XYZ file of C-alpha atoms in Angstrom:
310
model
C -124.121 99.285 32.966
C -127.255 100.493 33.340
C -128.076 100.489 29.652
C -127.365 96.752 29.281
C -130.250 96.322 31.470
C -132.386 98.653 30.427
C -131.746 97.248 26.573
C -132.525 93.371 28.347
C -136.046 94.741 30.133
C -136.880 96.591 26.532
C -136.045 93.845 24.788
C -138.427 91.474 26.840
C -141.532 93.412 26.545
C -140.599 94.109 23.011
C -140.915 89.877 22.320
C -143.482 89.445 24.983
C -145.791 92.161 22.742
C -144.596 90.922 19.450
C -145.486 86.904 20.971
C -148.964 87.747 21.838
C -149.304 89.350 18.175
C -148.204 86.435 16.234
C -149.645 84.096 18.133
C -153.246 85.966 17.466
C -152.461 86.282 14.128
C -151.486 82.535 13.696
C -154.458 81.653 14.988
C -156.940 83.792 13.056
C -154.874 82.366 9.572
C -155.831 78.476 10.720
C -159.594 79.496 11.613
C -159.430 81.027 8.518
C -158.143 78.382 6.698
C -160.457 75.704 7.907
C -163.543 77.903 6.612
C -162.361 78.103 3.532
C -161.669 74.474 3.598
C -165.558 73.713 4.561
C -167.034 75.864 2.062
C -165.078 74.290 -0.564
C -166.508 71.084 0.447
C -169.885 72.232 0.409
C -172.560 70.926 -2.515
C -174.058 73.832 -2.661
C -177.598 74.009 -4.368
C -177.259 76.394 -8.036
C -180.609 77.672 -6.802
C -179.469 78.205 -3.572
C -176.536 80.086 -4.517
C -178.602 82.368 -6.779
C -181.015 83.165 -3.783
C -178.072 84.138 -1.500
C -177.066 86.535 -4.439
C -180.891 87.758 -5.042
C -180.577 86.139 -8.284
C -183.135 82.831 -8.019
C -185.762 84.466 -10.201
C -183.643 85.508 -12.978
C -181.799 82.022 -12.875
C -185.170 80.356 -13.005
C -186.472 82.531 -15.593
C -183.584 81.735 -17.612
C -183.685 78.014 -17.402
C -187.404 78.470 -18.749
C -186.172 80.426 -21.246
C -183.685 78.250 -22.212
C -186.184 75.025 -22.269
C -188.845 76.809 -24.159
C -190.932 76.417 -21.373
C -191.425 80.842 -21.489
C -190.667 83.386 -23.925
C -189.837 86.883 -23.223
C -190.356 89.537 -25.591
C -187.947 93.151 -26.084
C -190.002 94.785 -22.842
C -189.697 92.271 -20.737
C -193.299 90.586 -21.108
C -193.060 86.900 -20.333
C -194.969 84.617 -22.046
C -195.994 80.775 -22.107
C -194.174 79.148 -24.974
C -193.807 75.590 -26.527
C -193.383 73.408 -23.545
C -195.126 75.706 -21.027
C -198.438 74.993 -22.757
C -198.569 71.281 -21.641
C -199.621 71.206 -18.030
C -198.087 67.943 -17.350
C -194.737 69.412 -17.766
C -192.747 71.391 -15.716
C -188.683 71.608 -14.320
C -187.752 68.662 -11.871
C -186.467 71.826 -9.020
C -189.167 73.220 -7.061
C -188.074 77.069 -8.142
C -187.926 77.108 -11.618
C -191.420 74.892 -11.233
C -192.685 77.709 -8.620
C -191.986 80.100 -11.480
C -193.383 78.380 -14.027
C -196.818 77.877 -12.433
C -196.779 81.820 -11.616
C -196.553 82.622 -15.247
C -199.233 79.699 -16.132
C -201.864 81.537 -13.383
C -201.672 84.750 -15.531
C -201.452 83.216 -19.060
C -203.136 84.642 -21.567
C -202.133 87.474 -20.491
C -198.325 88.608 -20.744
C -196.432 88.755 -16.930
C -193.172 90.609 -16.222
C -190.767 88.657 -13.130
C -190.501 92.054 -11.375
C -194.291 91.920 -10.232
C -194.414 88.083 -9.686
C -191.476 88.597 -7.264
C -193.814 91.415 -5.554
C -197.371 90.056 -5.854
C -197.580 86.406 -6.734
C -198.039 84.874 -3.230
C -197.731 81.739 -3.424
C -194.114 81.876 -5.765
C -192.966 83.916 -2.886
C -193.837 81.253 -0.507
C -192.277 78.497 -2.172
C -188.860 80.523 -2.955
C -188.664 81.139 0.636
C -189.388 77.704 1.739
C -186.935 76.079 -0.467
C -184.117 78.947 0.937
C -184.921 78.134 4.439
C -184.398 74.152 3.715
C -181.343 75.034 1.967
C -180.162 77.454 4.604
C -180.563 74.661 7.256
C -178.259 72.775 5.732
C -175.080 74.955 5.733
C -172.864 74.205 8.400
C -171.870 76.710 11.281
C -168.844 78.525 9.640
C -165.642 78.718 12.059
C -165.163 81.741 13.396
C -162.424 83.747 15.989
C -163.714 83.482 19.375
C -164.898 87.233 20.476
C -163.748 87.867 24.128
C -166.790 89.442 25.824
C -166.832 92.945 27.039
C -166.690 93.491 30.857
C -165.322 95.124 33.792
C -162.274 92.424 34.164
C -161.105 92.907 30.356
C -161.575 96.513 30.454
C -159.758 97.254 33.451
C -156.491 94.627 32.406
C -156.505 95.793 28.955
C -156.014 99.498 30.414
C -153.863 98.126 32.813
C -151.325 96.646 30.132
C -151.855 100.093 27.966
C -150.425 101.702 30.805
C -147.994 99.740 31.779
C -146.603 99.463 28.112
C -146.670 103.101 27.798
C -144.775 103.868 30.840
C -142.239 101.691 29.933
C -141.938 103.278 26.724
C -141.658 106.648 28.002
C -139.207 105.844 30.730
C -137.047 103.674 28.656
C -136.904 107.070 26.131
C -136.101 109.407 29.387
C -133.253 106.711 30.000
C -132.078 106.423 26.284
C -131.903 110.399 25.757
C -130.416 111.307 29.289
C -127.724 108.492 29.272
C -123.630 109.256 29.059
C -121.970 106.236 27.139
C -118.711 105.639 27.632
C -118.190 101.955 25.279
C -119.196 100.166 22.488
C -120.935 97.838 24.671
C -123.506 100.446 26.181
C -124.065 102.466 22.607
C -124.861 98.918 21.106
C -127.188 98.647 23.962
C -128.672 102.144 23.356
C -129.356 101.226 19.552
C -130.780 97.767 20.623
C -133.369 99.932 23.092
C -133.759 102.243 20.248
C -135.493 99.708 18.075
C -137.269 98.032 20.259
C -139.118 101.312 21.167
C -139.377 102.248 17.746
C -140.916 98.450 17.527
C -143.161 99.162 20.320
C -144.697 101.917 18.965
C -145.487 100.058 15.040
C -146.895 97.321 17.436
C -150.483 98.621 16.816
C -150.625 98.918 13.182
C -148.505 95.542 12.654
C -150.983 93.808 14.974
C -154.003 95.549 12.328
C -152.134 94.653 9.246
C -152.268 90.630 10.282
C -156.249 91.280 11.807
C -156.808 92.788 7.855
C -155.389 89.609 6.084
C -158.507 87.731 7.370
C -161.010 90.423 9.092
C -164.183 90.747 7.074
C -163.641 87.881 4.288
C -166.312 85.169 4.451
C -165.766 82.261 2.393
C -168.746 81.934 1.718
C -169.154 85.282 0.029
C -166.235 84.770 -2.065
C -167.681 82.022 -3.229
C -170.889 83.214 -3.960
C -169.016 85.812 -6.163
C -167.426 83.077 -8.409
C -170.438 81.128 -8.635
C -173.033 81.591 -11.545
C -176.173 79.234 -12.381
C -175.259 77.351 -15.242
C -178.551 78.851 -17.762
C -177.665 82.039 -16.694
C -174.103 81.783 -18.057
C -175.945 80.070 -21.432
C -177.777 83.022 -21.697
C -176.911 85.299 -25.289
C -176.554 89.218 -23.945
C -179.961 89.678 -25.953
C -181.521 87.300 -23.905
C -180.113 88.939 -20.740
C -180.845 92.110 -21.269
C -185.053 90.832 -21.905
C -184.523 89.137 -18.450
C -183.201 92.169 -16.326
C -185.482 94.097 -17.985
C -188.428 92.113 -17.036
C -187.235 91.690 -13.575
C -186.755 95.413 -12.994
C -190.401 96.253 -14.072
C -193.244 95.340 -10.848
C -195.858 98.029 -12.331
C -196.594 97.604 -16.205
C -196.883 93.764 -16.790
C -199.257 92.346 -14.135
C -200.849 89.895 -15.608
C -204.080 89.219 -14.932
C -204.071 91.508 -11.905
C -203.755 94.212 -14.753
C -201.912 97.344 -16.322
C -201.523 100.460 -14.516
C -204.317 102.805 -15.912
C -203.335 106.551 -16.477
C -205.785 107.302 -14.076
C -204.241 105.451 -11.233
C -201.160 107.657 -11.352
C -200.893 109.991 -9.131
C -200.246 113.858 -10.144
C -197.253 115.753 -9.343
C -198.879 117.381 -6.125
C -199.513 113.675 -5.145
C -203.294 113.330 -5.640
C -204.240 116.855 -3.153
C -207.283 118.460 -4.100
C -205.641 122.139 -5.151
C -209.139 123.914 -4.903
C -208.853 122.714 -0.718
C -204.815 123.366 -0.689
C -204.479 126.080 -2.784
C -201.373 127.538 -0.955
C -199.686 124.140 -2.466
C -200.530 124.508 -6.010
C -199.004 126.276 -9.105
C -201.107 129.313 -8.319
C -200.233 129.574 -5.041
C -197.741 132.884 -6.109
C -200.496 134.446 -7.419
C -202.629 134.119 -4.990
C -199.826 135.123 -1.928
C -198.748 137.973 -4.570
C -202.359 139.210 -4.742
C -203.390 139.290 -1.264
C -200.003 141.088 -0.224
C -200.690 143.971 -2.881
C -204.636 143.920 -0.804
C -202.828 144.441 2.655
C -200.429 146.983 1.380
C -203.452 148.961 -0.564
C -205.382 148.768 2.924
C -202.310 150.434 4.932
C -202.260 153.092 2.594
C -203.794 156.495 3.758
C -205.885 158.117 1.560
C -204.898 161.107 -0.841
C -206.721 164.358 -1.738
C -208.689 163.944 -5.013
C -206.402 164.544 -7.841
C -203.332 164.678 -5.387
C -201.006 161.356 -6.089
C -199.428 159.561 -2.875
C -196.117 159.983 -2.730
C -193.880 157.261 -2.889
């Protein structure tokens, strides 16, 4: 009868494994759960949102585009337009308004976003201020307790490994070596049988319920879904101007000007070739020449009108 109890101790580790997974998993799905519940709940600035997706200049770009307040042209030059040119006037948010201003300090002259976003100072300073107030008012998100790593949880975890796997091996030795003489003891052979074969899926079911929730934040999913309202207004003419615009931080600079052809650097980065000569396009010749010198000085020297043999 010794496979009845072997199939009752299998059996028992089998749930007590299985318990431990579900239970994990259960939890993980209501931690889970209440994030996505307090994200939804959020009121979530539209400029905010945009910054957390690298977006806030090209949303406030576009509302300015949308209000008259700028105009941008096919290469992405941004200009003052209607509404821009009245200095009293200017968006109620603080980042569209940051914008604005930016574009104002360079006007007459014709901007692109890409080098406000790199050299206007004070537009960087308020887009960062108004992301850190923002960013101080999300709540702490609800996340699965990580045990900590020590000697303790090291040592048990191995502990259980072992423990499971001996059981698994010896309940195996039992299974194959085993004479059964009954119905009763080959029904308890298949019931050990599947609980071993259990046992041994335990690891990848226990990964397949950590995957359901592992790595999604709810706030990123919502982030995804989320657009600012002008940019979703915007034609795909008007779009393409704005990524263009914001992708160029070298030919529209305003008043700190163009880039000059003489402020490019060369394709041997700005070396002086006459000092580095080994680095420039003549360096072949020069190697090529100096190796036929050595080999013409190794030479020995032939009679008069008797060539050197080869």
């Amino acid at each position: 009868m010794h496979e009845l109890a072997l199939a009752a101790v299998v059996s028992a580790v089998t749930a007590a494994v299985y318990a431990v997974i579900g239970l994990r998993g259960r939890r993980g799905s209501r931690i889970h759960r209440e994030a996505v519940a307090l994200v939804d709940a959020l009121d979530l600035d539209p400029y905010h949102v945009a910054s957390l997706k690298n977006e806030a200049t090209e949303a406030a770009a576009a509302e300015l585009l949308l209000d008259r307040y700028v105009d941008v042209d096919a290469e992405g030059a941004v200009w003052l337009a209607g509404a821009g040119h009245e200095p009293d006037r200017a968006p109620a948010h603080p980042v569209p308004a940051a914008l604005l201003a930016a574009v104002r300090r360079h006007d007459p002259v014709p901007v692109s976003l890409g080098w406000i976003e790199r050299g206007d100072e004070a537009y960087r300073e308020a887009t960062a201020a108004h992301r850190a107030e923002q960013d101080a008012r999300l709540p702490a998100t609800p996340r699965t307790a990580q045990p900590a790593d020590g000697c303790v949880r090291s040592c048990t975890s191995c502990t259980g490994l072992v423990l499971l796997l001996m059981v698994w091996v010896g309940a195996g030795i039992v299974v194959l070596a085993a004479h059964h003489q009954g119905v009763l003891e080959w029904g308890a052979t298949v019931v050990t049988a599947l609980c071993l074969a259990a046992l041994w899926r335990a690891e990848a079911v226990a990964k397949g319920i950590r995957d359901r929730t592992a790595g999604k934040n709810p706030l990123d999913q919502r982030l995804r879904e989320q657009t600012h309202p002008a940019q979703a207004a915007l034609d795909g003419e008007q779009r393409r101007r704005l990524l263009l615009s914001k992708g160029d931080r070298t030919r529209w600079r305003g008043l700190d000007g163009g880039v000059d052809e003489d402020d490019e650097p060369d394709e041997w980065g700005g070396l002086d070739l006459e000092e580095h000569w080994d680095l420039g396009p003549d360096a072949y010749r020069y190697v090529a020449a100096a190796d036929e010198t050595a080999e013409a000085a190794d030479e020995p020297l032939s009679p008069p009108g008797i060539p050197h043999p080869r």
